[in-house]
JSON list of C-alpha atoms in Angstrom, two decimals:
[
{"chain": "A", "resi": 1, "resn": "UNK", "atom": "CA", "xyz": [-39.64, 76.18, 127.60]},
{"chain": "A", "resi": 2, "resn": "UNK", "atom": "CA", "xyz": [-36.41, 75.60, 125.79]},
{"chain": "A", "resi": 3, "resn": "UNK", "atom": "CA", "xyz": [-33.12, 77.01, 127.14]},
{"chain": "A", "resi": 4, "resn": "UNK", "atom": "CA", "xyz": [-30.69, 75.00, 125.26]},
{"chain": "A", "resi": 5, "resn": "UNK", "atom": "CA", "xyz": [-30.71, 74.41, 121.35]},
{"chain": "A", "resi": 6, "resn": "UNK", "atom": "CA", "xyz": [-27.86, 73.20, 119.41]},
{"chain": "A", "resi": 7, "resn": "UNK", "atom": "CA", "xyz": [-27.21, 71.69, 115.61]},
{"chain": "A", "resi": 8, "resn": "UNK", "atom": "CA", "xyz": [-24.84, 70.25, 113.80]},
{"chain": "A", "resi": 9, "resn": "UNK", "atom": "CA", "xyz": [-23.36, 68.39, 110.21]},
{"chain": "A", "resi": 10, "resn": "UNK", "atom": "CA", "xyz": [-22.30, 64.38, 110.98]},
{"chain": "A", "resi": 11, "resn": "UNK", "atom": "CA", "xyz": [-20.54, 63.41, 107.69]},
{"chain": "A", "resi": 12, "resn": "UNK", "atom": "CA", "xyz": [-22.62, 59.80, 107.78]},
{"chain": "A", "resi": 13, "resn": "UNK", "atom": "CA", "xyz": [-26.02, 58.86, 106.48]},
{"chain": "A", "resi": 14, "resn": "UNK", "atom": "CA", "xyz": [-28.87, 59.50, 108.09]},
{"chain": "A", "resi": 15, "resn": "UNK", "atom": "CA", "xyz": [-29.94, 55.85, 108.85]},
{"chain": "A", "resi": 16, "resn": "UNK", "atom": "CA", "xyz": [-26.28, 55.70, 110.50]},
{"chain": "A", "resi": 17, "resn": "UNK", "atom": "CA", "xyz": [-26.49, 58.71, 112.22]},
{"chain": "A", "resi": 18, "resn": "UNK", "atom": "CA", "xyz": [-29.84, 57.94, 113.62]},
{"chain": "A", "resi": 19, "resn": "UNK", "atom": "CA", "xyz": [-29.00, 54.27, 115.05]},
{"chain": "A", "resi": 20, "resn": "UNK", "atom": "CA", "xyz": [-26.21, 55.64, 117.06]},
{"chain": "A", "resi": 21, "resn": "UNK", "atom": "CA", "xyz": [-27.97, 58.03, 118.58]},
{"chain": "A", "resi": 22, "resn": "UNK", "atom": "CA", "xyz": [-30.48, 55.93, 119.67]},
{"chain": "A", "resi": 23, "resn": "UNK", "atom": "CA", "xyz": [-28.42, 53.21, 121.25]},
{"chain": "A", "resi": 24, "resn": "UNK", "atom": "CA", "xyz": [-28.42, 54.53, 124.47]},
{"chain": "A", "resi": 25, "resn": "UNK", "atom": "CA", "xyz": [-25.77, 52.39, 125.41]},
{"chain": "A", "resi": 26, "resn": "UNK", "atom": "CA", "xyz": [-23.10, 54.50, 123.89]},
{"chain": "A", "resi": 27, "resn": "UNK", "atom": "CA", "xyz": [-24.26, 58.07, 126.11]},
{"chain": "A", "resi": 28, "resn": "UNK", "atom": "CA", "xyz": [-20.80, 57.74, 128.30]},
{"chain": "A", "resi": 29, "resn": "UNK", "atom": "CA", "xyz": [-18.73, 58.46, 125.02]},
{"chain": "A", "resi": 30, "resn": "UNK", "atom": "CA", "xyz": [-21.12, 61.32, 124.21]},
{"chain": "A", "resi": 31, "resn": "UNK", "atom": "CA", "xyz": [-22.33, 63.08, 126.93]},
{"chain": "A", "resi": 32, "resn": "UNK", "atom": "CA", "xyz": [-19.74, 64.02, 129.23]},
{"chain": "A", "resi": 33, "resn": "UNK", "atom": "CA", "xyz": [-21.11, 63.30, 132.60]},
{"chain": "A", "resi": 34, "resn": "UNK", "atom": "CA", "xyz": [-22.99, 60.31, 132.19]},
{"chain": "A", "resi": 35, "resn": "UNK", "atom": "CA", "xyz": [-20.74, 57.41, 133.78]},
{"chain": "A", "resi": 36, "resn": "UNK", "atom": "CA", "xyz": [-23.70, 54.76, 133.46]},
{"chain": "A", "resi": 37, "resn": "UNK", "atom": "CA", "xyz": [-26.46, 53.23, 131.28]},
{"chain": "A", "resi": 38, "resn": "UNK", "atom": "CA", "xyz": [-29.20, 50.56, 132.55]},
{"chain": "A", "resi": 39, "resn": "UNK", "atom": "CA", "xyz": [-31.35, 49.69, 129.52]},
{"chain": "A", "resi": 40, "resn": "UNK", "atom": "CA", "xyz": [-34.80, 49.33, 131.38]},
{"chain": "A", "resi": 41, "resn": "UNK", "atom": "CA", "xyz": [-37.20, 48.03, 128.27]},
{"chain": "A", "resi": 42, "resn": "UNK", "atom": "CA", "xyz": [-36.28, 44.82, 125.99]},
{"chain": "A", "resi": 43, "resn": "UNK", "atom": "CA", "xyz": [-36.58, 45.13, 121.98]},
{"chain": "A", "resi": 44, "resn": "UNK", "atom": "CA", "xyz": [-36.27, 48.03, 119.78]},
{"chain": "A", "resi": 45, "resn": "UNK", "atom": "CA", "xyz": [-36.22, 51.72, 121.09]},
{"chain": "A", "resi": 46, "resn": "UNK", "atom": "CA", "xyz": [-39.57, 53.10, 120.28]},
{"chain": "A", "resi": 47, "resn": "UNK", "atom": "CA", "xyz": [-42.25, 55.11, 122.22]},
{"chain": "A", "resi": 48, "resn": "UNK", "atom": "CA", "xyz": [-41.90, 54.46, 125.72]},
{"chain": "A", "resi": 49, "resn": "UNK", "atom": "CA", "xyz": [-38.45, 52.46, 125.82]},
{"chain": "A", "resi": 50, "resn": "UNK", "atom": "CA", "xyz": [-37.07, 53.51, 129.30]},
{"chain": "A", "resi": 51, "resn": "UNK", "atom": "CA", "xyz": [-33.28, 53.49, 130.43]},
{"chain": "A", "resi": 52, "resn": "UNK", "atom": "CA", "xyz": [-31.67, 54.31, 133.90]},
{"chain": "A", "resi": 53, "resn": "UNK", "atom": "CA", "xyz": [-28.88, 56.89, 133.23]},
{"chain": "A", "resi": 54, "resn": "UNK", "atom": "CA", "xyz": [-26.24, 57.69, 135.73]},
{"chain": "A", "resi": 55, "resn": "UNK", "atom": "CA", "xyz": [-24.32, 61.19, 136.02]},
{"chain": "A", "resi": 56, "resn": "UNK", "atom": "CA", "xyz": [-21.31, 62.62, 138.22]},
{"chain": "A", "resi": 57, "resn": "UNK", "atom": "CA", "xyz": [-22.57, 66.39, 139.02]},
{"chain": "A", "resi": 58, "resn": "UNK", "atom": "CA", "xyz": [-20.04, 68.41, 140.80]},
{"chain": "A", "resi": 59, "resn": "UNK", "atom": "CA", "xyz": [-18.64, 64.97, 142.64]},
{"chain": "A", "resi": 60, "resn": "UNK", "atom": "CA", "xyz": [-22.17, 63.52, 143.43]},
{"chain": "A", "resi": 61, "resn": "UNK", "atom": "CA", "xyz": [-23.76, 60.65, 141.38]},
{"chain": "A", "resi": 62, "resn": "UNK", "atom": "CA", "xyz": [-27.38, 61.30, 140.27]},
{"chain": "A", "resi": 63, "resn": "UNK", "atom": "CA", "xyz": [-29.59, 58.87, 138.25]},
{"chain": "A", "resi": 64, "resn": "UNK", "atom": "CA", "xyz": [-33.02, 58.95, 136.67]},
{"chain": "A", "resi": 65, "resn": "UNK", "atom": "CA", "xyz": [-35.52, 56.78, 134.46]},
{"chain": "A", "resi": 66, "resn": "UNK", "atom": "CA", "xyz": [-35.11, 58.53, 130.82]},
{"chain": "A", "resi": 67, "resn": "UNK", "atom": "CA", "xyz": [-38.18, 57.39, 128.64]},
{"chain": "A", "resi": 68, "resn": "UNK", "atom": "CA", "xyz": [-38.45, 57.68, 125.07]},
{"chain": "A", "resi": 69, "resn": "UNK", "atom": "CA", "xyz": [-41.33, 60.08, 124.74]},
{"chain": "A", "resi": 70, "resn": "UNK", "atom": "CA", "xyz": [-42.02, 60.72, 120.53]},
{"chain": "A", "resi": 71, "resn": "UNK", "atom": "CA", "xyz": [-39.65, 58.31, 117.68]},
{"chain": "A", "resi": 72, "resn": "UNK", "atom": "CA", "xyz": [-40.14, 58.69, 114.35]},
{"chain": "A", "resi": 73, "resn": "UNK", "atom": "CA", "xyz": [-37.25, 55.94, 112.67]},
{"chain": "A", "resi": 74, "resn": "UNK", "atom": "CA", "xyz": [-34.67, 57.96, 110.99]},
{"chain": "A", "resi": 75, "resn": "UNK", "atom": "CA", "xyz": [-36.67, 61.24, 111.84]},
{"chain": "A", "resi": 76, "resn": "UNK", "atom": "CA", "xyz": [-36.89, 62.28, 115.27]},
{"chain": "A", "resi": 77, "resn": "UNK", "atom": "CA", "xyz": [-37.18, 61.31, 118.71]},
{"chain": "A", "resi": 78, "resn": "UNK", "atom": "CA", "xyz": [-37.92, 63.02, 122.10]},
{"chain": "A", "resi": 79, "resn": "UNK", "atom": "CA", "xyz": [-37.00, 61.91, 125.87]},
{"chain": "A", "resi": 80, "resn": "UNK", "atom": "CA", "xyz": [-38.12, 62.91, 128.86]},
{"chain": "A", "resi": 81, "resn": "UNK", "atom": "CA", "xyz": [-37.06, 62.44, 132.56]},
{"chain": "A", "resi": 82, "resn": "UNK", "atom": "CA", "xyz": [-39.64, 63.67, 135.28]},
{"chain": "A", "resi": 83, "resn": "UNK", "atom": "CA", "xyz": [-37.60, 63.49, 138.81]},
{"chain": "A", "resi": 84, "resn": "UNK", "atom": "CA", "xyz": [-38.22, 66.02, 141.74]},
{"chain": "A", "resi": 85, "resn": "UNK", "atom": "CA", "xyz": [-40.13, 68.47, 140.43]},
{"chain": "A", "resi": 86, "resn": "UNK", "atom": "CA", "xyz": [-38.06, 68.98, 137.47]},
{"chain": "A", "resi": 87, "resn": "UNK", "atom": "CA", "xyz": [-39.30, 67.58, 133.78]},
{"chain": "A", "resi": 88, "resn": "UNK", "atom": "CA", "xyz": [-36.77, 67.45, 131.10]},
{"chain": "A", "resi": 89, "resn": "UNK", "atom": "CA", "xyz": [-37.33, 66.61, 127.28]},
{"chain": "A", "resi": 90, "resn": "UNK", "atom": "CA", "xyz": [-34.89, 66.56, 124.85]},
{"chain": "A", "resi": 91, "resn": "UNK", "atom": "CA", "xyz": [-36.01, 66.60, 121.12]},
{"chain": "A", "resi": 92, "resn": "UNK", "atom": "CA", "xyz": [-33.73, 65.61, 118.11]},
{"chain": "A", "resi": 93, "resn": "UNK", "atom": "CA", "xyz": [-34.37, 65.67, 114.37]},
{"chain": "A", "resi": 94, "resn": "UNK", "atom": "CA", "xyz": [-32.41, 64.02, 112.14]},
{"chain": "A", "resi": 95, "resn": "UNK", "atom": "CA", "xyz": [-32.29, 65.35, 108.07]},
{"chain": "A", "resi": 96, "resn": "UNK", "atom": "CA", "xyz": [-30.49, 64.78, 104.93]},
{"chain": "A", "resi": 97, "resn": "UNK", "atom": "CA", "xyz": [-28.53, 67.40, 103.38]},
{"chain": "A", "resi": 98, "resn": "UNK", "atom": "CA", "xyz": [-25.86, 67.47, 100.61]},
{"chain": "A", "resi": 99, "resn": "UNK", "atom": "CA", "xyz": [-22.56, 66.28, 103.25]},
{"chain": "A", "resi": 100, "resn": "UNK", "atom": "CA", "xyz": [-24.22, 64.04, 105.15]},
{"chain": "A", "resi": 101, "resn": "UNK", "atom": "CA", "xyz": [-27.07, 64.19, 107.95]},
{"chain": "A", "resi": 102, "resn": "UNK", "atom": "CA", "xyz": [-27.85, 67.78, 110.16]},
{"chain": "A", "resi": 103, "resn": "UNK", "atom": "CA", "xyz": [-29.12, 66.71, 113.77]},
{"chain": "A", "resi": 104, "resn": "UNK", "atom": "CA", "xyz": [-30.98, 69.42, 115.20]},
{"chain": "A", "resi": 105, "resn": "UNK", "atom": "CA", "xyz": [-31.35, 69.53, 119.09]},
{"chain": "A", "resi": 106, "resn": "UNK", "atom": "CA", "xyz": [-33.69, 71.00, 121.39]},
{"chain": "A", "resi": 107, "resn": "UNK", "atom": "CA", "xyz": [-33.84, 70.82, 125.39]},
{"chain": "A", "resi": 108, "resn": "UNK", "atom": "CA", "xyz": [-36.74, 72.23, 127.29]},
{"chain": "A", "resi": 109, "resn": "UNK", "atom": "CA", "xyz": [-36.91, 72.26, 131.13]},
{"chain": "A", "resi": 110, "resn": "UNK", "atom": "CA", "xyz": [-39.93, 72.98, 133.19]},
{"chain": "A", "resi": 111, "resn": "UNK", "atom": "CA", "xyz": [-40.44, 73.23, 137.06]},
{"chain": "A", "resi": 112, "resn": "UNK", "atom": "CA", "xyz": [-42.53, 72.09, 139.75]},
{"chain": "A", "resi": 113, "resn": "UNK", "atom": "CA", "xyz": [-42.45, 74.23, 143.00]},
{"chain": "A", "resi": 114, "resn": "UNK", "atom": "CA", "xyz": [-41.38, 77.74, 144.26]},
{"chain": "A", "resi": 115, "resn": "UNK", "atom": "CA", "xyz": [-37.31, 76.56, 145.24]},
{"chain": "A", "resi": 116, "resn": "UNK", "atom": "CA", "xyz": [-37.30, 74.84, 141.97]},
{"chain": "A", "resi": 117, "resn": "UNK", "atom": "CA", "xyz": [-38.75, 77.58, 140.06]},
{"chain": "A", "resi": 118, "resn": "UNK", "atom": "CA", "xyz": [-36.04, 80.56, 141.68]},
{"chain": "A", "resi": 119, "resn": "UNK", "atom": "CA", "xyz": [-33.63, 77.70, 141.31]},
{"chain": "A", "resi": 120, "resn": "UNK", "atom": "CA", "xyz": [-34.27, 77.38, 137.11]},
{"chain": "A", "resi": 121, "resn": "UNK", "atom": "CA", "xyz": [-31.44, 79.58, 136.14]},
{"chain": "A", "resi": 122, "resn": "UNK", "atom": "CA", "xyz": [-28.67, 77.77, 137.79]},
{"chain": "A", "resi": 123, "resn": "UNK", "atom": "CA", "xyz": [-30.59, 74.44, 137.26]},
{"chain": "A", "resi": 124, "resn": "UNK", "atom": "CA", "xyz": [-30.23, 75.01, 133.49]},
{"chain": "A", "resi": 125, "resn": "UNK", "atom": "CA", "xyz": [-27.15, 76.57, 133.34]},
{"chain": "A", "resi": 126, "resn": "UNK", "atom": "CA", "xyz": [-25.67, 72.90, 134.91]},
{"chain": "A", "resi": 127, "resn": "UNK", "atom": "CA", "xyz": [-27.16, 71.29, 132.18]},
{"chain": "A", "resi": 128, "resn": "UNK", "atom": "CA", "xyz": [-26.12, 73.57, 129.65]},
{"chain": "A", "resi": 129, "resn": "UNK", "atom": "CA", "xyz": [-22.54, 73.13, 130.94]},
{"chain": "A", "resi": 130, "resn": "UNK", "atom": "CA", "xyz": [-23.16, 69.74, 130.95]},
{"chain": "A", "resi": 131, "resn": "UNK", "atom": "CA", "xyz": [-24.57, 68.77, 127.65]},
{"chain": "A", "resi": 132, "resn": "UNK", "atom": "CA", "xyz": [-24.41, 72.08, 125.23]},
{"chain": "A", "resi": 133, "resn": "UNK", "atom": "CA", "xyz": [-21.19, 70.23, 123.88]},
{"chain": "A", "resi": 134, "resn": "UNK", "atom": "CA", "xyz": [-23.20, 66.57, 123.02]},
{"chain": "A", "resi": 135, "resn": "UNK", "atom": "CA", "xyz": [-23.24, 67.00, 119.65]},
{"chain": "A", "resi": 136, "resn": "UNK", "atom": "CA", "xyz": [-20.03, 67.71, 118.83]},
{"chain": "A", "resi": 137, "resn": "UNK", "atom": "CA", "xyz": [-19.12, 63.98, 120.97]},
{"chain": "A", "resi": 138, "resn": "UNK", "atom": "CA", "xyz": [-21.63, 62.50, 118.64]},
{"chain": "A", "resi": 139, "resn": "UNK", "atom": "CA", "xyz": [-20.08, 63.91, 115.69]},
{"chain": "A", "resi": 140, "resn": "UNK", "atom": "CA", "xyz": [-16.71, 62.52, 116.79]},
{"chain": "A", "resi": 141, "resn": "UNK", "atom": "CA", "xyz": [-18.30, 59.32, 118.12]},
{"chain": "A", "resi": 142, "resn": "UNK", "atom": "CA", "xyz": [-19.82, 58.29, 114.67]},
{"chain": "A", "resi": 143, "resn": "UNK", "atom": "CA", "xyz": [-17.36, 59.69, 112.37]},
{"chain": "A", "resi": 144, "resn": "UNK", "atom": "CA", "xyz": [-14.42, 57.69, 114.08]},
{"chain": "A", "resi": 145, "resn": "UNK", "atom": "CA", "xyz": [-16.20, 54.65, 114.91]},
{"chain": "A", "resi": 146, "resn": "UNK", "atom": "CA", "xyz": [-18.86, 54.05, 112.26]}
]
């Protein structure tokens, strides 16, 4: 079920656009509370690549295995991260248009278990406040450094 969907215009080629956002490397500079990235999987990001990421939430440090769930080169990917009854996916699509390429963004978030389940709205509404504001960093990211 998605709760969180966000686009935007990155004034860069698609190919560009695309390559940054998959080099998972560079999520401290774009989402706000990751501190940490452990690349798990050796070669190219494709389907199943899996990286450790590591947050600060509210003071407490919090990681978990991201894989990469659907990648289409230049086109789309997905990732998902399964951890304690809660399964997040994020979807992206990358596009041409006229000033550059429009990244579309979609987060879903499903639940496992009753306190999970009458904890969903605050559950999301952490990771909204967390990462509603990614794309804007990967705007800035690529557009300053690419």
């Amino acid at each position: 079920m998605s709760f969180l969907e966000k686009s935007i215009t990155i004034n860069k080629p698609v190919n560009e656009v695309f390559e940054a956002a998959i080099d998972f490397k560079n999520s401290p500079e774009i989402m706000d509370a990751v501190i940490k990235v452990e690349l798990l999987s050796e070669g190219p990001v494709r389907e199943g690549y899996q990286f450790k990421e590591t947050r600060e939430i509210r003071g407490r440090k919090a990681s978990s295995v991201i894989e990469v769930t659907k990648f289409l080169k230049d086109q789309r990917y997905s990732v998902q991260s399964v951890q304690n009854g809660l399964d997040l996916r994020y979807h992206y699509t990358f596009s041409e248009v006229s000033d550059g390429t429009k990244v579309e963004f979609r987060g879903e978030l499903y639940t496992e278990g009753l306190r999970n389940k009458l904890a969903r709205p605050l559950i999301e509404r952490i990771i909204r406040k967390e990462d509603q504001d990614h794309l804007v960093h990967l705007k800035n990211y690529i557009e300053t450094n690419h």
